[in-house]
PDB file of C-alpha atoms in Angstrom:
ATOM      1  CA  MET A   1     -40.302 -16.169 -60.610  1.00  0.00           C
ATOM      2  CA  GLY A   2     -40.194 -16.669 -57.036  1.00  0.00           C
ATOM      3  CA  PRO A   3     -37.382 -18.665 -55.075  1.00  0.00           C
ATOM      4  CA  LEU A   4     -38.242 -22.734 -55.658  1.00  0.00           C
ATOM      5  CA  ARG A   5     -38.728 -24.289 -52.050  1.00  0.00           C
ATOM      6  CA  LEU A   6     -37.370 -27.753 -51.505  1.00  0.00           C
ATOM      7  CA  ASP A   7     -38.834 -29.850 -48.780  1.00  0.00           C
ATOM      8  CA  LEU A   8     -35.948 -33.126 -48.382  1.00  0.00           C
ATOM      9  CA  VAL A   9     -37.654 -35.793 -45.935  1.00  0.00           C
ATOM     10  CA  SER A  10     -34.741 -37.935 -44.728  1.00  0.00           C
ATOM     11  CA  LEU A  11     -33.559 -40.155 -41.729  1.00  0.00           C
ATOM     12  CA  THR A  12     -29.764 -38.395 -42.491  1.00  0.00           C
ATOM     13  CA  PRO A  13     -30.616 -34.453 -43.081  1.00  0.00           C
ATOM     14  CA  GLU A  14     -26.971 -33.794 -41.961  1.00  0.00           C
ATOM     15  CA  VAL A  15     -25.800 -34.891 -45.293  1.00  0.00           C
ATOM     16  CA  PHE A  16     -27.268 -32.162 -47.613  1.00  0.00           C
ATOM     17  CA  ALA A  17     -25.827 -29.558 -45.794  1.00  0.00           C
ATOM     18  CA  HIS A  18     -22.813 -30.001 -48.816  1.00  0.00           C
ATOM     19  CA  LEU A  19     -25.497 -28.299 -51.221  1.00  0.00           C
ATOM     20  CA  ARG A  20     -25.895 -25.453 -49.144  1.00  0.00           C
ATOM     21  CA  ASN A  21     -21.995 -24.363 -48.652  1.00  0.00           C
ATOM     22  CA  HIS A  22     -20.194 -25.375 -51.816  1.00  0.00           C
ATOM     23  CA  GLY A  23     -20.271 -24.082 -55.683  1.00  0.00           C
ATOM     24  CA  VAL A  24     -22.934 -22.872 -57.519  1.00  0.00           C
ATOM     25  CA  ILE A  25     -25.922 -24.611 -55.906  1.00  0.00           C
ATOM     26  CA  GLY A  26     -24.640 -23.359 -52.806  1.00  0.00           C
ATOM     27  CA  ARG A  27     -24.601 -19.913 -54.188  1.00  0.00           C
ATOM     28  CA  ALA A  28     -28.406 -20.062 -55.627  1.00  0.00           C
ATOM     29  CA  PHE A  29     -29.240 -21.095 -51.780  1.00  0.00           C
ATOM     30  CA  ARG A  30     -27.704 -18.386 -50.223  1.00  0.00           C
ATOM     31  CA  THR A  31     -28.546 -15.475 -52.928  1.00  0.00           C
ATOM     32  CA  GLY A  32     -32.496 -16.643 -52.520  1.00  0.00           C
ATOM     33  CA  ILE A  33     -32.789 -18.700 -55.763  1.00  0.00           C
ATOM     34  CA  ALA A  34     -33.904 -21.554 -53.366  1.00  0.00           C
ATOM     35  CA  GLU A  35     -34.674 -22.406 -50.239  1.00  0.00           C
ATOM     36  CA  LEU A  36     -33.560 -25.947 -48.666  1.00  0.00           C
ATOM     37  CA  HIS A  37     -35.439 -27.160 -46.154  1.00  0.00           C
ATOM     38  CA  THR A  38     -34.969 -30.460 -44.198  1.00  0.00           C
ATOM     39  CA  HIS A  39     -37.331 -32.944 -42.133  1.00  0.00           C
ATOM     40  CA  ASN A  40     -36.461 -35.797 -40.316  1.00  0.00           C
ATOM     41  CA  PRO A  41     -39.619 -38.205 -39.885  1.00  0.00           C
ATOM     42  CA  ARG A  42     -37.783 -39.600 -36.409  1.00  0.00           C
ATOM     43  CA  ASP A  43     -38.933 -36.431 -35.316  1.00  0.00           C
ATOM     44  CA  TYR A  44     -42.553 -37.106 -35.857  1.00  0.00           C
ATOM     45  CA  ALA A  45     -42.298 -40.764 -34.145  1.00  0.00           C
ATOM     46  CA  LEU A  46     -45.409 -41.860 -31.746  1.00  0.00           C
ATOM     47  CA  ASP A  47     -42.692 -43.594 -29.543  1.00  0.00           C
ATOM     48  CA  ARG A  48     -40.125 -42.538 -27.044  1.00  0.00           C
ATOM     49  CA  TYR A  49     -37.894 -44.355 -28.952  1.00  0.00           C
ATOM     50  CA  ARG A  50     -38.477 -42.212 -32.256  1.00  0.00           C
ATOM     51  CA  LYS A  51     -38.761 -45.299 -34.165  1.00  0.00           C
ATOM     52  CA  VAL A  52     -39.369 -45.070 -37.727  1.00  0.00           C
ATOM     53  CA  ASP A  53     -38.962 -49.093 -39.043  1.00  0.00           C
ATOM     54  CA  ASP A  54     -40.660 -52.259 -38.107  1.00  0.00           C
ATOM     55  CA  GLN A  55     -39.954 -55.634 -39.359  1.00  0.00           C
ATOM     56  CA  PRO A  56     -42.098 -56.655 -42.997  1.00  0.00           C
ATOM     57  CA  TYR A  57     -45.287 -58.427 -43.026  1.00  0.00           C
ATOM     58  CA  GLY A  58     -44.992 -61.724 -43.916  1.00  0.00           C
ATOM     59  CA  GLY A  59     -41.394 -62.225 -43.341  1.00  0.00           C
ATOM     60  CA  GLY A  60     -38.027 -61.485 -45.167  1.00  0.00           C
ATOM     61  CA  ALA A  61     -35.129 -59.693 -44.644  1.00  0.00           C
ATOM     62  CA  GLY A  62     -34.668 -56.015 -43.527  1.00  0.00           C
ATOM     63  CA  MET A  63     -36.815 -53.475 -42.271  1.00  0.00           C
ATOM     64  CA  VAL A  64     -39.228 -51.168 -43.478  1.00  0.00           C
ATOM     65  CA  LEU A  65     -39.902 -47.718 -42.690  1.00  0.00           C
ATOM     66  CA  LYS A  66     -42.920 -46.961 -41.255  1.00  0.00           C
ATOM     67  CA  PRO A  67     -45.769 -45.004 -42.537  1.00  0.00           C
ATOM     68  CA  GLU A  68     -46.842 -42.855 -39.691  1.00  0.00           C
ATOM     69  CA  PRO A  69     -43.869 -40.992 -39.366  1.00  0.00           C
ATOM     70  CA  ILE A  70     -43.020 -40.220 -43.096  1.00  0.00           C
ATOM     71  CA  PHE A  71     -46.911 -38.953 -43.663  1.00  0.00           C
ATOM     72  CA  ALA A  72     -46.961 -36.723 -40.688  1.00  0.00           C
ATOM     73  CA  ALA A  73     -43.459 -35.128 -41.693  1.00  0.00           C
ATOM     74  CA  VAL A  74     -45.199 -34.548 -45.067  1.00  0.00           C
ATOM     75  CA  GLU A  75     -48.886 -33.289 -43.923  1.00  0.00           C
ATOM     76  CA  ASN A  76     -46.818 -30.914 -41.714  1.00  0.00           C
ATOM     77  CA  LEU A  77     -45.175 -29.148 -44.421  1.00  0.00           C
ATOM     78  CA  PRO A  78     -46.088 -25.831 -46.284  1.00  0.00           C
ATOM     79  CA  VAL A  79     -47.372 -25.804 -49.194  1.00  0.00           C
ATOM     80  CA  CYS A  80     -46.925 -23.275 -51.879  1.00  0.00           C
ATOM     81  CA  GLY A  81     -48.064 -22.879 -55.060  1.00  0.00           C
ATOM     82  CA  ARG A  82     -47.247 -25.568 -57.098  1.00  0.00           C
ATOM     83  CA  ARG A  83     -45.688 -28.446 -55.402  1.00  0.00           C
ATOM     84  CA  ARG A  84     -44.587 -32.034 -56.803  1.00  0.00           C
ATOM     85  CA  VAL A  85     -43.938 -34.578 -54.369  1.00  0.00           C
ATOM     86  CA  LEU A  86     -41.393 -37.029 -55.733  1.00  0.00           C
ATOM     87  CA  LEU A  87     -40.328 -40.466 -53.938  1.00  0.00           C
ATOM     88  CA  MET A  88     -36.736 -41.782 -54.534  1.00  0.00           C
ATOM     89  CA  CYS A  89     -37.075 -45.181 -55.061  1.00  0.00           C
ATOM     90  CA  PRO A  90     -34.828 -48.005 -57.543  1.00  0.00           C
ATOM     91  CA  GLN A  91     -38.175 -48.684 -58.788  1.00  0.00           C
ATOM     92  CA  GLY A  92     -38.762 -44.856 -60.018  1.00  0.00           C
ATOM     93  CA  CYS A  93     -38.634 -43.782 -63.550  1.00  0.00           C
ATOM     94  CA  PRO A  94     -34.908 -42.537 -64.671  1.00  0.00           C
ATOM     95  CA  PHE A  95     -34.396 -39.504 -64.056  1.00  0.00           C
ATOM     96  CA  ARG A  96     -33.552 -37.077 -66.994  1.00  0.00           C
ATOM     97  CA  GLN A  97     -33.043 -33.781 -68.061  1.00  0.00           C
ATOM     98  CA  LYS A  98     -36.109 -33.249 -69.649  1.00  0.00           C
ATOM     99  CA  ASP A  99     -37.721 -33.965 -65.755  1.00  0.00           C
ATOM    100  CA  ALA A 100     -35.130 -31.970 -64.623  1.00  0.00           C
ATOM    101  CA  ARG A 101     -36.168 -28.936 -67.049  1.00  0.00           C
ATOM    102  CA  ARG A 102     -39.975 -29.567 -66.210  1.00  0.00           C
ATOM    103  CA  LEU A 103     -39.818 -29.345 -62.672  1.00  0.00           C
ATOM    104  CA  ALA A 104     -37.339 -25.927 -62.587  1.00  0.00           C
ATOM    105  CA  ASP A 105     -40.252 -24.344 -64.673  1.00  0.00           C
ATOM    106  CA  GLY A 106     -42.922 -25.579 -63.624  1.00  0.00           C
ATOM    107  CA  CYS A 107     -42.926 -25.843 -59.924  1.00  0.00           C
ATOM    108  CA  ASP A 108     -42.857 -23.471 -57.006  1.00  0.00           C
ATOM    109  CA  GLN A 109     -42.360 -26.582 -54.227  1.00  0.00           C
ATOM    110  CA  LEU A 110     -40.392 -29.799 -54.605  1.00  0.00           C
ATOM    111  CA  VAL A 111     -40.789 -32.102 -51.371  1.00  0.00           C
ATOM    112  CA  ILE A 112     -38.285 -35.095 -52.004  1.00  0.00           C
ATOM    113  CA  LEU A 113     -38.715 -37.948 -50.130  1.00  0.00           C
ATOM    114  CA  CYS A 114     -35.936 -40.462 -49.127  1.00  0.00           C
ATOM    115  CA  GLY A 115     -36.467 -44.307 -48.523  1.00  0.00           C
ATOM    116  CA  HIS A 116     -34.029 -46.196 -46.046  1.00  0.00           C
ATOM    117  CA  TYR A 117     -33.283 -49.855 -44.875  1.00  0.00           C
ATOM    118  CA  GLU A 118     -35.114 -52.642 -47.078  1.00  0.00           C
ATOM    119  CA  GLY A 119     -37.638 -49.931 -48.726  1.00  0.00           C
ATOM    120  CA  PHE A 120     -40.330 -48.111 -47.177  1.00  0.00           C
ATOM    121  CA  ASP A 121     -44.313 -49.496 -46.554  1.00  0.00           C
ATOM    122  CA  GLU A 122     -46.166 -49.601 -49.646  1.00  0.00           C
ATOM    123  CA  ARG A 123     -48.769 -47.161 -48.493  1.00  0.00           C
ATOM    124  CA  ILE A 124     -45.897 -43.865 -48.189  1.00  0.00           C
ATOM    125  CA  ARG A 125     -46.512 -44.027 -52.463  1.00  0.00           C
ATOM    126  CA  SER A 126     -49.559 -42.947 -52.293  1.00  0.00           C
ATOM    127  CA  LEU A 127     -47.955 -39.431 -51.073  1.00  0.00           C
ATOM    128  CA  ALA A 128     -46.051 -38.829 -54.043  1.00  0.00           C
ATOM    129  CA  ASP A 129     -46.320 -37.473 -57.421  1.00  0.00           C
ATOM    130  CA  GLU A 130     -43.712 -39.235 -59.073  1.00  0.00           C
ATOM    131  CA  GLU A 131     -41.211 -41.546 -58.517  1.00  0.00           C
ATOM    132  CA  PHE A 132     -37.489 -41.338 -59.693  1.00  0.00           C
ATOM    133  CA  CYS A 133     -34.333 -43.459 -59.715  1.00  0.00           C
ATOM    134  CA  VAL A 134     -30.679 -42.398 -60.826  1.00  0.00           C
ATOM    135  CA  GLY A 135     -29.859 -45.238 -62.362  1.00  0.00           C
ATOM    136  CA  ASP A 136     -30.310 -49.437 -62.179  1.00  0.00           C
ATOM    137  CA  VAL A 137     -28.720 -49.788 -59.320  1.00  0.00           C
ATOM    138  CA  VAL A 138     -29.379 -49.953 -55.283  1.00  0.00           C
ATOM    139  CA  LEU A 139     -28.244 -47.508 -52.900  1.00  0.00           C
ATOM    140  CA  THR A 140     -27.850 -47.247 -49.021  1.00  0.00           C
ATOM    141  CA  GLY A 141     -30.518 -44.361 -48.852  1.00  0.00           C
ATOM    142  CA  GLY A 142     -32.013 -41.875 -51.060  1.00  0.00           C
ATOM    143  CA  GLU A 143     -30.221 -38.803 -50.134  1.00  0.00           C
ATOM    144  CA  ILE A 144     -27.843 -39.269 -53.151  1.00  0.00           C
ATOM    145  CA  PRO A 145     -30.611 -39.285 -55.602  1.00  0.00           C
ATOM    146  CA  ALA A 146     -32.215 -36.577 -53.938  1.00  0.00           C
ATOM    147  CA  MET A 147     -29.231 -34.447 -53.672  1.00  0.00           C
ATOM    148  CA  ALA A 148     -28.834 -35.213 -57.714  1.00  0.00           C
ATOM    149  CA  VAL A 149     -32.089 -34.039 -58.535  1.00  0.00           C
ATOM    150  CA  VAL A 150     -31.958 -31.075 -56.614  1.00  0.00           C
ATOM    151  CA  ASN A 151     -28.617 -30.200 -58.280  1.00  0.00           C
ATOM    152  CA  ALA A 152     -30.178 -30.414 -61.889  1.00  0.00           C
ATOM    153  CA  VAL A 153     -33.433 -28.455 -60.600  1.00  0.00           C
ATOM    154  CA  VAL A 154     -31.670 -25.603 -58.980  1.00  0.00           C
ATOM    155  CA  ARG A 155     -28.751 -25.244 -61.693  1.00  0.00           C
ATOM    156  CA  LEU A 156     -31.620 -24.832 -64.615  1.00  0.00           C
ATOM    157  CA  ARG A 157     -33.581 -21.443 -62.110  1.00  0.00           C
ATOM    158  CA  PRO A 158     -33.174 -18.225 -63.482  1.00  0.00           C
ATOM    159  CA  GLY A 159     -29.742 -16.583 -61.959  1.00  0.00           C
ATOM    160  CA  THR A 160     -27.969 -19.979 -60.828  1.00  0.00           C
ATOM    161  CA  VAL A 161     -25.450 -20.631 -63.803  1.00  0.00           C
ATOM    162  CA  GLY A 162     -23.614 -17.076 -64.884  1.00  0.00           C
ATOM    163  CA  THR A 163     -24.103 -18.192 -68.487  1.00  0.00           C
ATOM    164  CA  PRO A 164     -27.338 -19.069 -69.062  1.00  0.00           C
ATOM    165  CA  ALA A 165     -26.463 -19.585 -73.163  1.00  0.00           C
ATOM    166  CA  SER A 166     -24.311 -22.507 -72.143  1.00  0.00           C
ATOM    167  CA  LEU A 167     -27.463 -24.997 -70.783  1.00  0.00           C
ATOM    168  CA  ASP A 168     -28.638 -24.891 -74.203  1.00  0.00           C
ATOM    169  CA  SER A 169     -25.396 -26.753 -75.712  1.00  0.00           C
ATOM    170  CA  GLU A 170     -24.856 -29.023 -72.639  1.00  0.00           C
ATOM    171  CA  SER A 171     -25.569 -32.958 -72.907  1.00  0.00           C
ATOM    172  CA  PHE A 172     -29.264 -33.815 -73.121  1.00  0.00           C
ATOM    173  CA  SER A 173     -30.356 -30.294 -74.077  1.00  0.00           C
ATOM    174  CA  ASP A 174     -31.362 -31.288 -77.319  1.00  0.00           C
ATOM    175  CA  GLY A 175     -31.450 -35.209 -77.456  1.00  0.00           C
ATOM    176  CA  LEU A 176     -27.879 -35.460 -78.400  1.00  0.00           C
ATOM    177  CA  LEU A 177     -24.675 -35.813 -76.217  1.00  0.00           C
ATOM    178  CA  GLU A 178     -22.722 -32.641 -75.989  1.00  0.00           C
ATOM    179  CA  HIS A 179     -19.517 -32.174 -78.806  1.00  0.00           C
ATOM    180  CA  PRO A 180     -15.992 -32.272 -77.339  1.00  0.00           C
ATOM    181  CA  HIS A 181     -14.429 -29.198 -76.018  1.00  0.00           C
ATOM    182  CA  TYR A 182     -10.692 -27.478 -76.241  1.00  0.00           C
ATOM    183  CA  THR A 183      -8.747 -25.026 -74.587  1.00  0.00           C
ATOM    184  CA  ARG A 184      -5.002 -23.865 -75.214  1.00  0.00           C
ATOM    185  CA  PRO A 185      -2.813 -25.202 -75.678  1.00  0.00           C
ATOM    186  CA  ALA A 186      -3.336 -26.204 -79.380  1.00  0.00           C
ATOM    187  CA  GLU A 187      -1.072 -29.394 -78.908  1.00  0.00           C
ATOM    188  CA  PHE A 188      -0.613 -31.320 -75.684  1.00  0.00           C
ATOM    189  CA  ARG A 189       1.661 -34.130 -75.810  1.00  0.00           C
ATOM    190  CA  GLY A 190       0.854 -34.980 -79.060  1.00  0.00           C
ATOM    191  CA  MET A 191      -2.981 -34.263 -78.790  1.00  0.00           C
ATOM    192  CA  VAL A 192      -4.207 -31.853 -81.257  1.00  0.00           C
ATOM    193  CA  VAL A 193      -6.833 -29.379 -80.948  1.00  0.00           C
ATOM    194  CA  PRO A 194      -8.673 -29.652 -84.316  1.00  0.00           C
ATOM    195  CA  SER A 195      -7.891 -27.081 -87.115  1.00  0.00           C
ATOM    196  CA  VAL A 196     -11.671 -26.432 -87.622  1.00  0.00           C
ATOM    197  CA  LEU A 197     -12.004 -25.039 -84.069  1.00  0.00           C
ATOM    198  CA  ARG A 198      -8.905 -22.711 -84.752  1.00  0.00           C
ATOM    199  CA  SER A 199      -9.837 -21.664 -88.341  1.00  0.00           C
ATOM    200  CA  GLY A 200     -12.381 -19.083 -87.263  1.00  0.00           C
ATOM    201  CA  ASN A 201     -15.221 -20.148 -89.301  1.00  0.00           C
ATOM    202  CA  HIS A 202     -18.324 -20.200 -87.287  1.00  0.00           C
ATOM    203  CA  ASP A 203     -20.190 -21.824 -89.720  1.00  0.00           C
ATOM    204  CA  ALA A 204     -17.629 -24.673 -90.343  1.00  0.00           C
ATOM    205  CA  ILE A 205     -17.336 -24.941 -86.398  1.00  0.00           C
ATOM    206  CA  ALA A 206     -21.075 -25.281 -86.130  1.00  0.00           C
ATOM    207  CA  ARG A 207     -21.311 -27.872 -88.538  1.00  0.00           C
ATOM    208  CA  TRP A 208     -18.383 -30.047 -87.063  1.00  0.00           C
ATOM    209  CA  ARG A 209     -19.690 -29.901 -83.347  1.00  0.00           C
ATOM    210  CA  GLN A 210     -23.014 -31.192 -84.443  1.00  0.00           C
ATOM    211  CA  ALA A 211     -21.386 -34.023 -86.347  1.00  0.00           C
ATOM    212  CA  GLN A 212     -19.457 -34.842 -83.525  1.00  0.00           C
ATOM    213  CA  GLN A 213     -22.373 -34.744 -81.137  1.00  0.00           C
ATOM    214  CA  LEU A 214     -24.077 -37.316 -83.289  1.00  0.00           C
ATOM    215  CA  GLU A 215     -20.807 -39.476 -83.384  1.00  0.00           C
ATOM    216  CA  ARG A 216     -20.842 -39.370 -80.084  1.00  0.00           C
ATOM    217  CA  THR A 217     -24.092 -40.231 -79.078  1.00  0.00           C
ATOM    218  CA  GLY A 218     -24.132 -42.956 -81.862  1.00  0.00           C
ATOM    219  CA  GLU A 219     -20.958 -44.382 -80.138  1.00  0.00           C
ATOM    220  CA  ARG A 220     -22.246 -43.905 -76.297  1.00  0.00           C
ATOM    221  CA  ARG A 221     -25.969 -43.995 -76.455  1.00  0.00           C
ATOM    222  CA  PRO A 222     -27.485 -45.165 -79.194  1.00  0.00           C
ATOM    223  CA  ASP A 223     -30.912 -45.410 -77.811  1.00  0.00           C
ATOM    224  CA  LEU A 224     -30.729 -41.622 -77.693  1.00  0.00           C
ATOM    225  CA  LEU A 225     -29.699 -40.883 -81.298  1.00  0.00           C
ATOM    226  CA  ARG A 226     -32.419 -43.128 -82.435  1.00  0.00           C
ATOM    227  CA  ALA A 227     -35.004 -41.385 -80.481  1.00  0.00           C
ATOM    228  CA  TRP A 228     -33.540 -38.264 -81.682  1.00  0.00           C
ATOM    229  CA  GLN A 229     -33.843 -39.284 -85.541  1.00  0.00           C
ATOM    230  CA  ALA A 230     -37.165 -40.315 -84.980  1.00  0.00           C
ATOM    231  CA  ARG A 231     -38.201 -36.587 -83.674  1.00  0.00           C
ATOM    232  CA  MET A 232     -36.211 -35.643 -86.490  1.00  0.00           C
ATOM    233  CA  GLY A 233     -38.301 -37.519 -88.615  1.00  0.00           C
ATOM    234  CA  SER A 234     -41.537 -36.686 -87.590  1.00  0.00           C
ATOM    235  CA  SER A 235     -40.930 -32.735 -87.782  1.00  0.00           C
TER     236      SER A 235
END
């Protein structure tokens, strides 16, 4: 599997420097697991003022991203193998772990479009294969959601995480939230590590962990538990 190429189209490309410089994601870029490229639509603006927004037809508050610079930015990108174009948008589908896994396994290139201002010209949607959001919330731009997508996808590429098996037991990997974790000391401020985890009985530990997954998911994300139960019932 070759490096994953990431092309981020953004009016504030400097905010992505953190991805290149920190943590396991930064190491993935430094070691060639993935490549990060940023593209500013202002570089493709048609006037000397590098204007990328305009007033909306029909009136209303705010400014709207113009289609010409965004289209030009995307159309000037190289096309590398299996490519998907993603649009970060509050109206998009919630980004899930299954989406991160699908994109990590099935793509050679991701182009991510970051919106700004009041919104973007509706015709820009035609560039995208998929639209994603990171929750029922509106942000000042698509950069933070884009960083979340990049982080989630790159960490699933082979070689990014030092212990790949850890990816198989984390939250959402099997449709449930992850079980609680403990480390030394066995007792801290009156809070004690469950005895089963110190028993050395691996079967009992596995049963305890799954029970905790079910309990925690039911308390915090009953929607996930219902979906998991339906899937187990049909398998």
